[in-house]
PDB file of C-alpha atoms and ligand atoms in Angstrom:
ATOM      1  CA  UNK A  66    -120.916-117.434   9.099  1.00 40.00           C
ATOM      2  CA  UNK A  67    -117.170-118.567   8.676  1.00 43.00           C
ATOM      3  CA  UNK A  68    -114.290-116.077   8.035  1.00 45.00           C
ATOM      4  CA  UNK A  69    -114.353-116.667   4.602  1.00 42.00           C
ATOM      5  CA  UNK A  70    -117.849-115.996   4.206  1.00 39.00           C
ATOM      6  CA  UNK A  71    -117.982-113.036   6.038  1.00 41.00           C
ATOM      7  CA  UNK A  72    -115.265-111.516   4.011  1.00 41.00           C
ATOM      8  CA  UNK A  73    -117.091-111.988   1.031  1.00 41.00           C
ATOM      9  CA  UNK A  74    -120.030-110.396   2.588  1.00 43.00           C
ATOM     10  CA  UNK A  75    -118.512-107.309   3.698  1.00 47.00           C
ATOM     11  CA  UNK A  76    -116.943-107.036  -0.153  1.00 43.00           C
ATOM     12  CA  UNK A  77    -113.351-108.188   0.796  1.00 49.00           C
ATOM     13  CA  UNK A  78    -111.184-110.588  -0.381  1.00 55.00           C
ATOM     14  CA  UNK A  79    -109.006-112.497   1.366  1.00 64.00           C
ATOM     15  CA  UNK A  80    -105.890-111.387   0.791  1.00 84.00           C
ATOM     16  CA  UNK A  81    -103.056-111.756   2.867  1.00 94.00           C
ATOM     17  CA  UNK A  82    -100.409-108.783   3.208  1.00 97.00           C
ATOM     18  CA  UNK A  83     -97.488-109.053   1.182  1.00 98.00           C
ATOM     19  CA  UNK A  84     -94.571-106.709   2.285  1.00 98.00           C
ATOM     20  CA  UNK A  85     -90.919-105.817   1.039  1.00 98.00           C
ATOM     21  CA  UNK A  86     -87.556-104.245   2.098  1.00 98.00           C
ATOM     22  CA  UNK A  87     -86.524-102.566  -1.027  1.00 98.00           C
ATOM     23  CA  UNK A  88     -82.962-101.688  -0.080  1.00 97.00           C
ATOM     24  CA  UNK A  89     -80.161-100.487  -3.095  1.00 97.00           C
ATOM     25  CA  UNK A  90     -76.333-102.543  -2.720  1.00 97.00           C
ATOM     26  CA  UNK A  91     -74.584 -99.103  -2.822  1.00 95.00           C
ATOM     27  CA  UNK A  92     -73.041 -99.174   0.238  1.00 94.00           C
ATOM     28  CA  UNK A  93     -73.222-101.319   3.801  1.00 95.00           C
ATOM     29  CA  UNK A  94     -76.625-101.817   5.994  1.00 96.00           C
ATOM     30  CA  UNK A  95     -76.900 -99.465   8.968  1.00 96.00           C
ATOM     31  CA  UNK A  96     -79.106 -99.265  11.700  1.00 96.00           C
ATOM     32  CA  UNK A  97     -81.809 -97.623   9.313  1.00 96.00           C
ATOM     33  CA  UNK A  98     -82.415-100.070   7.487  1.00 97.00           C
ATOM     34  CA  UNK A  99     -82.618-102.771  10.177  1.00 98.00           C
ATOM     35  CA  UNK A 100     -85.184-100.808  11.570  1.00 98.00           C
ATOM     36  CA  UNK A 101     -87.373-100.945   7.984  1.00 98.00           C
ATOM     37  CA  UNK A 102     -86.407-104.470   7.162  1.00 98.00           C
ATOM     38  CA  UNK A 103     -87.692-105.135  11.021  1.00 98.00           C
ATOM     39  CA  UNK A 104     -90.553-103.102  10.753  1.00 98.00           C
ATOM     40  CA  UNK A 105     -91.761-105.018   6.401  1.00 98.00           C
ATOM     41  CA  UNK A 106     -91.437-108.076   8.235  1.00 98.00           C
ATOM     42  CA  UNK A 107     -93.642-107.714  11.419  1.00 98.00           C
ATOM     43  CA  UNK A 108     -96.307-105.975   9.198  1.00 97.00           C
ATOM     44  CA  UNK A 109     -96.287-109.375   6.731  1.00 97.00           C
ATOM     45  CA  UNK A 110     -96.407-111.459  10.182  1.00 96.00           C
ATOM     46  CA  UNK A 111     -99.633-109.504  11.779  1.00 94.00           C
ATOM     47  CA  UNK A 112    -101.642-110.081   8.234  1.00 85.00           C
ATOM     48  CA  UNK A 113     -99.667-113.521   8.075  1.00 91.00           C
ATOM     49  CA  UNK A 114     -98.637-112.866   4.497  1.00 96.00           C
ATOM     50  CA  UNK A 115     -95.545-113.170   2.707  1.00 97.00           C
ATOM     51  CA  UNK A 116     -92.654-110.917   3.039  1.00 98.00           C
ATOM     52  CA  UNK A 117     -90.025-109.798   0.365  1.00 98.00           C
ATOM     53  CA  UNK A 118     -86.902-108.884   0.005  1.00 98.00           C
ATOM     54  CA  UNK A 119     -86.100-106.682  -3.336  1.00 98.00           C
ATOM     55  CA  UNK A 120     -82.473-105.524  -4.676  1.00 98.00           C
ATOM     56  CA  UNK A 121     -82.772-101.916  -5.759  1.00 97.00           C
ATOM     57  CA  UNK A 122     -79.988-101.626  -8.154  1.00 96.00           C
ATOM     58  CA  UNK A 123     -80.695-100.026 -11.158  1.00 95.00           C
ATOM     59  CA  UNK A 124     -77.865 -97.595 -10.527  1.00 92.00           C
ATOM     60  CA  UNK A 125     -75.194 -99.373 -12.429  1.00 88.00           C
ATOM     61  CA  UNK A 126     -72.194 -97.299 -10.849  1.00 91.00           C
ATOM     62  CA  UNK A 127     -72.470 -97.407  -7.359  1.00 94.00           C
ATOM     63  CA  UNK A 128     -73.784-100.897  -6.996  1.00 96.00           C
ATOM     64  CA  UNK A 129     -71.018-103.914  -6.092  1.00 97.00           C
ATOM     65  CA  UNK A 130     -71.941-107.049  -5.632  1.00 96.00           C
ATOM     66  CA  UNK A 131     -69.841-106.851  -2.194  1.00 97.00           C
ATOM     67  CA  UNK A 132     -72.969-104.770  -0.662  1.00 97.00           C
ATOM     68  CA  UNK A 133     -75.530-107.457  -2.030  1.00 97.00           C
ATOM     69  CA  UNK A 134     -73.230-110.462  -0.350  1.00 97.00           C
ATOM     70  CA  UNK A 135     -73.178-108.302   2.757  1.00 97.00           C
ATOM     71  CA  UNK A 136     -76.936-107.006   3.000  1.00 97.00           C
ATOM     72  CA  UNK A 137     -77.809-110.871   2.677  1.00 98.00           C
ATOM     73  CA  UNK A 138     -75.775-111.962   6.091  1.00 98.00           C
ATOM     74  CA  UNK A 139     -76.592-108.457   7.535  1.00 98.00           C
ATOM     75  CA  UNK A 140     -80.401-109.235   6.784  1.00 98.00           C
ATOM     76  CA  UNK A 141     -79.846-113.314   8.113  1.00 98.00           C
ATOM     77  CA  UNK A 142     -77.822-111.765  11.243  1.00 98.00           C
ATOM     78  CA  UNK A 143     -80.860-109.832  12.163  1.00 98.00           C
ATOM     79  CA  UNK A 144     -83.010-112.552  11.980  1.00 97.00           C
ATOM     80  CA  UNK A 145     -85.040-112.265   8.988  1.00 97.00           C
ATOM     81  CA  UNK A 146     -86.241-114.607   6.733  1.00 96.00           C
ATOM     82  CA  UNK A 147     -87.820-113.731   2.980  1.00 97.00           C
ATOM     83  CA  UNK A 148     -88.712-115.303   0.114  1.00 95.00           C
ATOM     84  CA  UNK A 149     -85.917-116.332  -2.415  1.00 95.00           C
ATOM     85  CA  UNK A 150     -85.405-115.696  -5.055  1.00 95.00           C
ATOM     86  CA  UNK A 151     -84.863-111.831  -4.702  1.00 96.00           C
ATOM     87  CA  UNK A 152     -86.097-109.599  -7.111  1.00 98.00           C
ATOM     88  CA  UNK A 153     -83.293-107.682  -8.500  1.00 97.00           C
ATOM     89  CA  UNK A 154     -84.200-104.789 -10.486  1.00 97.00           C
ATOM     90  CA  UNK A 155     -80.947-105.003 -12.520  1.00 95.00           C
ATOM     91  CA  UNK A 156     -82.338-108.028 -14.468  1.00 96.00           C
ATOM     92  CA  UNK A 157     -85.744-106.458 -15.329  1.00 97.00           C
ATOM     93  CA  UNK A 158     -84.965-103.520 -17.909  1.00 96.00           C
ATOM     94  CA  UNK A 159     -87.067-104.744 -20.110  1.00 96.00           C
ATOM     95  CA  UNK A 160     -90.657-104.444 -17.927  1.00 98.00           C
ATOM     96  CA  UNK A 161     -89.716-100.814 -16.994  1.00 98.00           C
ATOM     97  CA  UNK A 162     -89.418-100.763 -21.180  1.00 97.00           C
ATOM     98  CA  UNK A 163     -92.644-102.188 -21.350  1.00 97.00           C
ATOM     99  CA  UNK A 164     -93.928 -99.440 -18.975  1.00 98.00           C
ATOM    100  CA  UNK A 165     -92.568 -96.489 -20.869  1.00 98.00           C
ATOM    101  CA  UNK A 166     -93.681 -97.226 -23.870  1.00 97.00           C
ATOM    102  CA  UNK A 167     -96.695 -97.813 -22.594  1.00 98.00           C
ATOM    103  CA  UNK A 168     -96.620 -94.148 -20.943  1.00 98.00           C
ATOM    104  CA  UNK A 169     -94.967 -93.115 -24.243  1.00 97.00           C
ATOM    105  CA  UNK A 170     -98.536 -94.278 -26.208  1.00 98.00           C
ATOM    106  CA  UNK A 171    -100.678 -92.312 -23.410  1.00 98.00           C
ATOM    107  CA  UNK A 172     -98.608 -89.169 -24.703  1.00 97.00           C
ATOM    108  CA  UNK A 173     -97.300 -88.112 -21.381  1.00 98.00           C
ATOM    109  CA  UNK A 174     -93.646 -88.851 -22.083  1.00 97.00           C
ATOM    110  CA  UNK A 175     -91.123 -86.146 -23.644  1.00 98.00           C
ATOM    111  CA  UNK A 176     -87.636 -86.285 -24.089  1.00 97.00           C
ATOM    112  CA  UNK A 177     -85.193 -84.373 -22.497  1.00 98.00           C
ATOM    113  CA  UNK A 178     -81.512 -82.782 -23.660  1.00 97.00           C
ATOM    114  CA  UNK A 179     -80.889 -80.376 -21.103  1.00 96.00           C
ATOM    115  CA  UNK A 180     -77.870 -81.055 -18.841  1.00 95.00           C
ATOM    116  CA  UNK A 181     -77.775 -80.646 -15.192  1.00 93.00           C
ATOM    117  CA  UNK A 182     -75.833 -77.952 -16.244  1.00 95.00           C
ATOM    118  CA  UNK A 183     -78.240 -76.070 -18.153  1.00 95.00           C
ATOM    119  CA  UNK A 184     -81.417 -76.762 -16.143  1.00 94.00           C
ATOM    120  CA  UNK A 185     -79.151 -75.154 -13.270  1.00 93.00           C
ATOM    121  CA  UNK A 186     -78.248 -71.892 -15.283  1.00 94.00           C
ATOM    122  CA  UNK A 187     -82.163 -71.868 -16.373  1.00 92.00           C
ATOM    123  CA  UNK A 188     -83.313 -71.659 -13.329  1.00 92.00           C
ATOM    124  CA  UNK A 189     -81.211 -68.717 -11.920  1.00 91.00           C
ATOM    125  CA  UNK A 190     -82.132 -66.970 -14.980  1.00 91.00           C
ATOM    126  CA  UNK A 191     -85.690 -67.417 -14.294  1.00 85.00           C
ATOM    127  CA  UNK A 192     -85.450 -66.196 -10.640  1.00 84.00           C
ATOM    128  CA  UNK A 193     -87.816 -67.726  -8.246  1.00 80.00           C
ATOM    129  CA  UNK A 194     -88.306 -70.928  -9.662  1.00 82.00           C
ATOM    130  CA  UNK A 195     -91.017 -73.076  -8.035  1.00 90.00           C
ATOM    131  CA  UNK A 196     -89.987 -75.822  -5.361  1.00 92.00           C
ATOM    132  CA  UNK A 197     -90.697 -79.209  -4.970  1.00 93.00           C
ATOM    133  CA  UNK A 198     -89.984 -81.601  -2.501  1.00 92.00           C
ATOM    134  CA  UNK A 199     -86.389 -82.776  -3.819  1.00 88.00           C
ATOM    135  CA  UNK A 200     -85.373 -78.994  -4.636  1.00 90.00           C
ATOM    136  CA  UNK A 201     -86.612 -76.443  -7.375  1.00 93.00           C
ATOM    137  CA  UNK A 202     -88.855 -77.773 -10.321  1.00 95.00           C
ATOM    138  CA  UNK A 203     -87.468 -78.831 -14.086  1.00 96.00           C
ATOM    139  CA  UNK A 204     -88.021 -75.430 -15.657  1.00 94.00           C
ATOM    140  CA  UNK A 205     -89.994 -77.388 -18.680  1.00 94.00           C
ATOM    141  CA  UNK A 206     -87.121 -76.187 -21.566  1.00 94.00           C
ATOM    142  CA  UNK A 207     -87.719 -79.313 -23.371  1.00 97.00           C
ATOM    143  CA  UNK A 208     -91.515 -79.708 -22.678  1.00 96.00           C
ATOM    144  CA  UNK A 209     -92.174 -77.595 -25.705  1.00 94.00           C
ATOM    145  CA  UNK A 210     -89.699 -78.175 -28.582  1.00 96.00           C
ATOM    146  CA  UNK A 211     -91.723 -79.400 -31.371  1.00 95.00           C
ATOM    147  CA  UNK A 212     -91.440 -83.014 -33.430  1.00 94.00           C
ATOM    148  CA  UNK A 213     -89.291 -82.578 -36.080  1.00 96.00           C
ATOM    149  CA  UNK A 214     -86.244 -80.617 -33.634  1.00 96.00           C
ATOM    150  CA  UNK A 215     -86.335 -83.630 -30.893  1.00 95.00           C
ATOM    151  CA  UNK A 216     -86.262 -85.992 -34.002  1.00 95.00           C
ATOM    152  CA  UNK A 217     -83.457 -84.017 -35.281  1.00 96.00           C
ATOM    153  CA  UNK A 218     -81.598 -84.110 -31.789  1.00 95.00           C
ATOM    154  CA  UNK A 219     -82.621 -87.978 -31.286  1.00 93.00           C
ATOM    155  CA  UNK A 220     -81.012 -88.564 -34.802  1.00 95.00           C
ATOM    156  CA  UNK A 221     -77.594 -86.422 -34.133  1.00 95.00           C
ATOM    157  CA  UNK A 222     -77.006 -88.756 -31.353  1.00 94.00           C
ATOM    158  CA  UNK A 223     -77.744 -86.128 -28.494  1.00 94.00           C
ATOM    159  CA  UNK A 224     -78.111 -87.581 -25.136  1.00 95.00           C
ATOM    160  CA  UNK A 225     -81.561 -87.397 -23.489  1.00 96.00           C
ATOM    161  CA  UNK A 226     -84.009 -88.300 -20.451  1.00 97.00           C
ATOM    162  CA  UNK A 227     -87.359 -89.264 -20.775  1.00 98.00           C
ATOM    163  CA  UNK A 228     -89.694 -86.585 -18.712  1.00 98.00           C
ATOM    164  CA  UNK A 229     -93.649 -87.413 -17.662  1.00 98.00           C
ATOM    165  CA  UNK A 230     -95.502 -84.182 -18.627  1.00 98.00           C
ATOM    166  CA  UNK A 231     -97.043 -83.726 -15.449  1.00 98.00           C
ATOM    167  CA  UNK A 232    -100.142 -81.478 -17.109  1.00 97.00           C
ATOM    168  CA  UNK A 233    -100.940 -83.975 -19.626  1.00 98.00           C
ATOM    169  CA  UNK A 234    -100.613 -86.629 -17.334  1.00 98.00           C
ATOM    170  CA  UNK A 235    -103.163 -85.466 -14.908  1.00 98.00           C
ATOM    171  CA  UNK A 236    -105.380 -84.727 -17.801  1.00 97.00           C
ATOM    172  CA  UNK A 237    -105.391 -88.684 -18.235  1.00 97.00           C
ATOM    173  CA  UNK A 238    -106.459 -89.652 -14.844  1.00 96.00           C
ATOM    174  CA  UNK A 239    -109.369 -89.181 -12.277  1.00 92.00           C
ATOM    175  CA  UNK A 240    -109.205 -85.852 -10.760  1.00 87.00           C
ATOM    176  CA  UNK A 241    -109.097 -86.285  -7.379  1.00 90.00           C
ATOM    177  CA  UNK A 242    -106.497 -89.196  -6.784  1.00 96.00           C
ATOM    178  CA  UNK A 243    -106.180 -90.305  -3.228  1.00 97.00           C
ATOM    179  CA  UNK A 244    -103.755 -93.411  -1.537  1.00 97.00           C
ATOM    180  CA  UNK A 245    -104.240 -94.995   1.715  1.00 98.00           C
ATOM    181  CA  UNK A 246    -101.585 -94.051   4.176  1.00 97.00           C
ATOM    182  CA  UNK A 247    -101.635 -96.764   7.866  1.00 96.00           C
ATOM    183  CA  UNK A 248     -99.683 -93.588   9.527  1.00 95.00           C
ATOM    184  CA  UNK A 249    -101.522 -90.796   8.198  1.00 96.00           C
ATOM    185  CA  UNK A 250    -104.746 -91.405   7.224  1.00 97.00           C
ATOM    186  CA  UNK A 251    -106.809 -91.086   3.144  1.00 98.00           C
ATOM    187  CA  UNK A 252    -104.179 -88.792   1.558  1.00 98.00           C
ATOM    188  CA  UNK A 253    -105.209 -86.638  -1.713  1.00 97.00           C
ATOM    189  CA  UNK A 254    -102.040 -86.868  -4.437  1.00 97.00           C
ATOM    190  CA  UNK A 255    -100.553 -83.768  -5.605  1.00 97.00           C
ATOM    191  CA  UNK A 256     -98.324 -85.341  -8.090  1.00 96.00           C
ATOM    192  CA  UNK A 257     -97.762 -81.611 -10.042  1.00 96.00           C
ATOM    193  CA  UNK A 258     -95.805 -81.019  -7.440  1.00 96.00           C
ATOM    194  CA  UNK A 259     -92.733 -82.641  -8.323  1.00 96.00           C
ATOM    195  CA  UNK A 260     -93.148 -81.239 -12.086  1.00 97.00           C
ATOM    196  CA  UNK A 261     -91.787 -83.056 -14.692  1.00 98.00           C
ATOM    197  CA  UNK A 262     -89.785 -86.403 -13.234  1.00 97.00           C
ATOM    198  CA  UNK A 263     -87.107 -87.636 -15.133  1.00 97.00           C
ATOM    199  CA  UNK A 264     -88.685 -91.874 -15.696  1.00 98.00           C
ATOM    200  CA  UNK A 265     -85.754 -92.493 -17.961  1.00 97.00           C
ATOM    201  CA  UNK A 266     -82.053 -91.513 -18.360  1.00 93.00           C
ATOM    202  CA  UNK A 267     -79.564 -93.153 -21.215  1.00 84.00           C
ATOM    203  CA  UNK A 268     -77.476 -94.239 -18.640  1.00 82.00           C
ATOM    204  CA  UNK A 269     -80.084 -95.759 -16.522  1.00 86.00           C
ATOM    205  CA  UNK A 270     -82.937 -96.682 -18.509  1.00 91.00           C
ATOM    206  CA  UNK A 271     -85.533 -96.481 -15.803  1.00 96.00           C
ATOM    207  CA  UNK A 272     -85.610 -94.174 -12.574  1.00 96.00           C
ATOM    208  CA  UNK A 273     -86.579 -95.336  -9.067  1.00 96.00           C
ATOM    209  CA  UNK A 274     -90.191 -94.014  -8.957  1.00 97.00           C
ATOM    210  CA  UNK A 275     -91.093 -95.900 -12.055  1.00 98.00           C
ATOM    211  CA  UNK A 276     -88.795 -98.914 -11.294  1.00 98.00           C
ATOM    212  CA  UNK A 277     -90.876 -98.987  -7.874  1.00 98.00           C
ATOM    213  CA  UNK A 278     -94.345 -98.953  -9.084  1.00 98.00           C
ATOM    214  CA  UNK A 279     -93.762-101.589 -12.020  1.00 98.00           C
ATOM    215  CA  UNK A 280     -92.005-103.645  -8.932  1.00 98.00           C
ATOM    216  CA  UNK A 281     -94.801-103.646  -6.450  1.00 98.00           C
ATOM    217  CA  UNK A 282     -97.493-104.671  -8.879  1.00 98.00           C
ATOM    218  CA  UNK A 283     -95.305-107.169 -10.778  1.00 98.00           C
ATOM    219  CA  UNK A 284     -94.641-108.947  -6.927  1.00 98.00           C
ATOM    220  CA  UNK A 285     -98.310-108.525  -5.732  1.00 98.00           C
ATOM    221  CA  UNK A 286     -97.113-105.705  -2.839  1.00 98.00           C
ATOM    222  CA  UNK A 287    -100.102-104.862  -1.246  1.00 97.00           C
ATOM    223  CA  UNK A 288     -98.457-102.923   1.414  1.00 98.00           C
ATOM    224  CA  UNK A 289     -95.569-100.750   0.872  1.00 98.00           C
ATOM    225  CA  UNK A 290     -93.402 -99.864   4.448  1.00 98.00           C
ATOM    226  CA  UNK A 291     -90.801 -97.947   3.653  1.00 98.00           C
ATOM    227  CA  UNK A 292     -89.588 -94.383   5.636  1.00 97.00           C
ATOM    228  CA  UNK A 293     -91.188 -91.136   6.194  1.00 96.00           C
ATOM    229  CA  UNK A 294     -88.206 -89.776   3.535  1.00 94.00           C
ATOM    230  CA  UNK A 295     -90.418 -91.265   1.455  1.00 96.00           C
ATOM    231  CA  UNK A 296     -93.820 -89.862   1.710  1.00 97.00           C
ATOM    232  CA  UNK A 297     -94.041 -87.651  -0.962  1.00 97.00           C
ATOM    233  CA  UNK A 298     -92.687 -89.436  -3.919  1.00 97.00           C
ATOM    234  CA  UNK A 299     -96.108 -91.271  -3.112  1.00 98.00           C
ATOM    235  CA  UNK A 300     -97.738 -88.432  -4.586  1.00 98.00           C
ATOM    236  CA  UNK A 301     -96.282 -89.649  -8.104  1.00 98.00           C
ATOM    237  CA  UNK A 302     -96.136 -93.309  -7.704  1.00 98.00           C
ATOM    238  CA  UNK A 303     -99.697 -92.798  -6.977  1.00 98.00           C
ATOM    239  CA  UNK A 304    -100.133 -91.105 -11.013  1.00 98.00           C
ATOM    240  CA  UNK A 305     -97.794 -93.679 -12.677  1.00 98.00           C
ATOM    241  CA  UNK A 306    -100.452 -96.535 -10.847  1.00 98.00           C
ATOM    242  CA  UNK A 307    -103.155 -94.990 -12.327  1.00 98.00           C
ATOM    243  CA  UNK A 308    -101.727 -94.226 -15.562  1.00 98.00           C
ATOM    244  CA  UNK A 309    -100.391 -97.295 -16.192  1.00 98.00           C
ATOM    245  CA  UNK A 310    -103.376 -99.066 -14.813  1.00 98.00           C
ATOM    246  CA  UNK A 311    -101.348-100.981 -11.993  1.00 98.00           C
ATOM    247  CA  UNK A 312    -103.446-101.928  -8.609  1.00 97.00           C
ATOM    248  CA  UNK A 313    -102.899 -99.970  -5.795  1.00 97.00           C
ATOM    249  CA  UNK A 314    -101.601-100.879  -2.462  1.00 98.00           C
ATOM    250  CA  UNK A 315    -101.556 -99.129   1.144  1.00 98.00           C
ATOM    251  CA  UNK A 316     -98.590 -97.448   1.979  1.00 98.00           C
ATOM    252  CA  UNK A 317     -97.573 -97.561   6.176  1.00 98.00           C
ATOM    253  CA  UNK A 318     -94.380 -94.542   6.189  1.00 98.00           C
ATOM    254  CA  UNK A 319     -92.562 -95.240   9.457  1.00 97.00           C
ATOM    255  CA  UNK A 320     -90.792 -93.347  11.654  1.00 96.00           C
ATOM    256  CA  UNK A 321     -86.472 -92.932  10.740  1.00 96.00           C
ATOM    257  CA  UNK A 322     -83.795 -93.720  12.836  1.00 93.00           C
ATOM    258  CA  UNK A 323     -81.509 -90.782  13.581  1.00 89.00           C
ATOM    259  CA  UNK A 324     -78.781 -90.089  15.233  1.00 84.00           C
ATOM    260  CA  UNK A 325     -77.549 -87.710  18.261  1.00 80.00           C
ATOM    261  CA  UNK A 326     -78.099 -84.352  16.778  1.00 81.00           C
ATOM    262  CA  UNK A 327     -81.413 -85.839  14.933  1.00 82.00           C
ATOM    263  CA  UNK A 328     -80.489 -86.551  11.727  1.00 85.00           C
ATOM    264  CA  UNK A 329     -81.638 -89.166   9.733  1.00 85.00           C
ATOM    265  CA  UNK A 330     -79.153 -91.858   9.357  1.00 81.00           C
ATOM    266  CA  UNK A 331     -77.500 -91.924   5.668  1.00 81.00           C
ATOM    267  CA  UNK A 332     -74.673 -93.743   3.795  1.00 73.00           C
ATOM    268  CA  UNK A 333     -73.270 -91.216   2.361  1.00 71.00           C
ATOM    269  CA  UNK A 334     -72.459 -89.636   6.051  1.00 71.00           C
ATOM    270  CA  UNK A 335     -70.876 -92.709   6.980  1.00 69.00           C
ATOM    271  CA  UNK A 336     -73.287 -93.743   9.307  1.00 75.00           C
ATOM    272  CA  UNK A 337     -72.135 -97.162  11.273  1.00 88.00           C
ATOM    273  CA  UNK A 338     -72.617 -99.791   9.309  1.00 94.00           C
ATOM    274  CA  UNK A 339     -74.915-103.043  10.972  1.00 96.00           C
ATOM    275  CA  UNK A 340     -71.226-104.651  10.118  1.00 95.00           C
ATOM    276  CA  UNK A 341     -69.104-102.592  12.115  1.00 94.00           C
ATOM    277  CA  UNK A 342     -71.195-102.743  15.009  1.00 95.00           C
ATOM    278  CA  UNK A 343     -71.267-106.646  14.784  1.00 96.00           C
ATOM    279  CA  UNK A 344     -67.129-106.347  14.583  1.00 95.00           C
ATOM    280  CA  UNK A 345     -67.401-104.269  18.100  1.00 95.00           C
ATOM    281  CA  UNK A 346     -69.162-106.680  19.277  1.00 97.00           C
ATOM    282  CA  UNK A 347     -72.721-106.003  18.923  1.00 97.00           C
ATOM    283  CA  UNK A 348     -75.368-108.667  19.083  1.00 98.00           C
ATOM    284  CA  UNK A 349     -78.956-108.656  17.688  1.00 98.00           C
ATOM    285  CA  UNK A 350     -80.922-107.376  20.923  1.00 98.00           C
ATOM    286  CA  UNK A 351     -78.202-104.833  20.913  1.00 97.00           C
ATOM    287  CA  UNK A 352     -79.505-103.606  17.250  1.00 97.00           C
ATOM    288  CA  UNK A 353     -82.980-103.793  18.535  1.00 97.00           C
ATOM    289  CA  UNK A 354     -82.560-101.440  21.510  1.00 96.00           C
ATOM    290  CA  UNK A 355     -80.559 -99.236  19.639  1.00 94.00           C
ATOM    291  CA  UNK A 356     -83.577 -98.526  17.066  1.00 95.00           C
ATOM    292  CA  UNK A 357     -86.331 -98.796  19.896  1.00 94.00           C
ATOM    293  CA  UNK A 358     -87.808-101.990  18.779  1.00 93.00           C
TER     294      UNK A 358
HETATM  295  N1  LIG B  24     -84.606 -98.362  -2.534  1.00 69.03           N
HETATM  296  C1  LIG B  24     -85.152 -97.338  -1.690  1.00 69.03           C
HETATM  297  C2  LIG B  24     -84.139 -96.982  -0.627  1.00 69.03           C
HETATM  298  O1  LIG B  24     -83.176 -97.701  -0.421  1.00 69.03           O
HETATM  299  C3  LIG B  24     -86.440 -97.758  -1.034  1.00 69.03           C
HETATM  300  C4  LIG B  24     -87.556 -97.722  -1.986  1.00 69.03           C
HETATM  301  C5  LIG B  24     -88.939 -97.942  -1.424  1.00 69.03           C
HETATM  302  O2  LIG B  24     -89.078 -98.558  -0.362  1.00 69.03           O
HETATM  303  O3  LIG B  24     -89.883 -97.535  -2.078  1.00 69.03           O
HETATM  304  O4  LIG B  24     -84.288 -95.961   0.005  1.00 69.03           O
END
């Protein structure tokens, strides 16, 4: 039997990996994301698929175009080579549209007026407010206002997010919802922990879970590298898939690049930027070693 043939025996297509570095122009390159550019591209080389390179930057005020000129040399500097042209979110509004209304038919949508403000002084007042991974749980205010007063507030103008009801999402899909994971093994989704998401703000009309799910089906990303930060908003990328009946890839969470006292590298703590090293000096193999390549 040939390759080919044999795949089709044993029930699996042929596909070849597709990959992709999703990084966001707020800010310069550092040694972080060399390491999970690196890392996309040498998983797309081992399956000999395609590898992508995708411009995160649906958040209109910290995005300049200086950081997108910059990540491009950064990314050529290293070495790396993707497929042009590059998906930038920033010009596809209108298929993260598609997607909420979409959501917004299911019934799992609901908007939201409460300000950071309020959420913040609702939660002290109810005490021990559940957790989730990025910090205590929307206390549900708006979850149960009824038609007529969000059409009222929708028609005086008032500013709102769009929320997934987490309960009547699940409701919608299989129970037991499970994802691939190359580092850890058949994971089971508990998307109810992260309550309800924002998927929507006026601002920015589509958040990065829901932006990154439409993305990776819409490009044919079968396996989705990206860092361990990262692991548990899998839990509700995994529910939008499934809700919005998008296929569903393997996800490979890698290891993060730290510095001395341990701590992941970040923009916002000024972490060396790939550019400043290269202006002391720095060469390629130098980046390599540095990130234990
Ligand atoms: N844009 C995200 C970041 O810069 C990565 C998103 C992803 O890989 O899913 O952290």
């Amino acid at each position: 039997m040939d390759d080919e043939v044999q795949m089709v025996a044993k029930g699996e297509a042929a596909m070849p990996i597709v990959t992709r570095f999703a990084p966001s122009p707020t800010g310069w390159l550092h040694l972080g994301h060399a390491f999970a550019a690196l890392f996309a591209q040498r998983e797309a080389e081992k399956g000999r698929g395609r590898f992508l390179v995708r411009l995160e930057d649906i958040d209109v005020a910290r995005v300049r175009p200086e950081y997108e000129v910059a990540l491009r040399e950064d990314l050529k500097w290293l070495g790396l080579r993707w497929e042009e042209p590059m998906r930038k979110q920033s010009e596809h509004f209108p298929d993260y549209q598609q997607a909420l209304d979409q959501l917004s038919d299911l019934g799992v949508l609901y908007p939201c007026f409460c300000t950071r403000r309020e959420i913040q002084e609702e939660i002290q007042r109810a005490g021990n407010a559940p957790q989730g991974p990025d910090g205590p749980l929307y206390p549900g205010t708006c979850r149960s206002r009824s038609k007529v007063e969000r059409e009222e507030r929708m028609a005086e103008g008032a500013a709102y997010a769009l929320r997934l009801d987490v309960t009547e999402a699940l409701k919608r899909v299989p129970n037991s919802l499970a994802w691939e994971d190359l580092s850890r093994g058949v994971q089971t989704a508990d998307p109810a922990r992260f309550g309800d998401v924002v998927l929507a703000r006026k601002e920015t009309p589509t958040s990065y879970h829901l932006a990154v799910v439409v993305d990776d089906a819409k490009q044919g990303v079968n396996l989705v590298t990206r860092g361990e930060d990262l692991f548990e908003a899998t839990h509700v990328h995994r529910l939008l898939q499934e809700l919005l009946g998008l296929p569903v890839p393997k996800w490979h969470h890698h290891r993060l690049i730290t510095d001395e006292q341990g701590k992941r590298l970040a923009k916002r703590d000024g972490a060396k930027s790939l550019r400043a090293l290269r202006a002391e000096g720095w060469k390629p193999s130098d980046v390599l070693s540095a990130i234990g390549w």
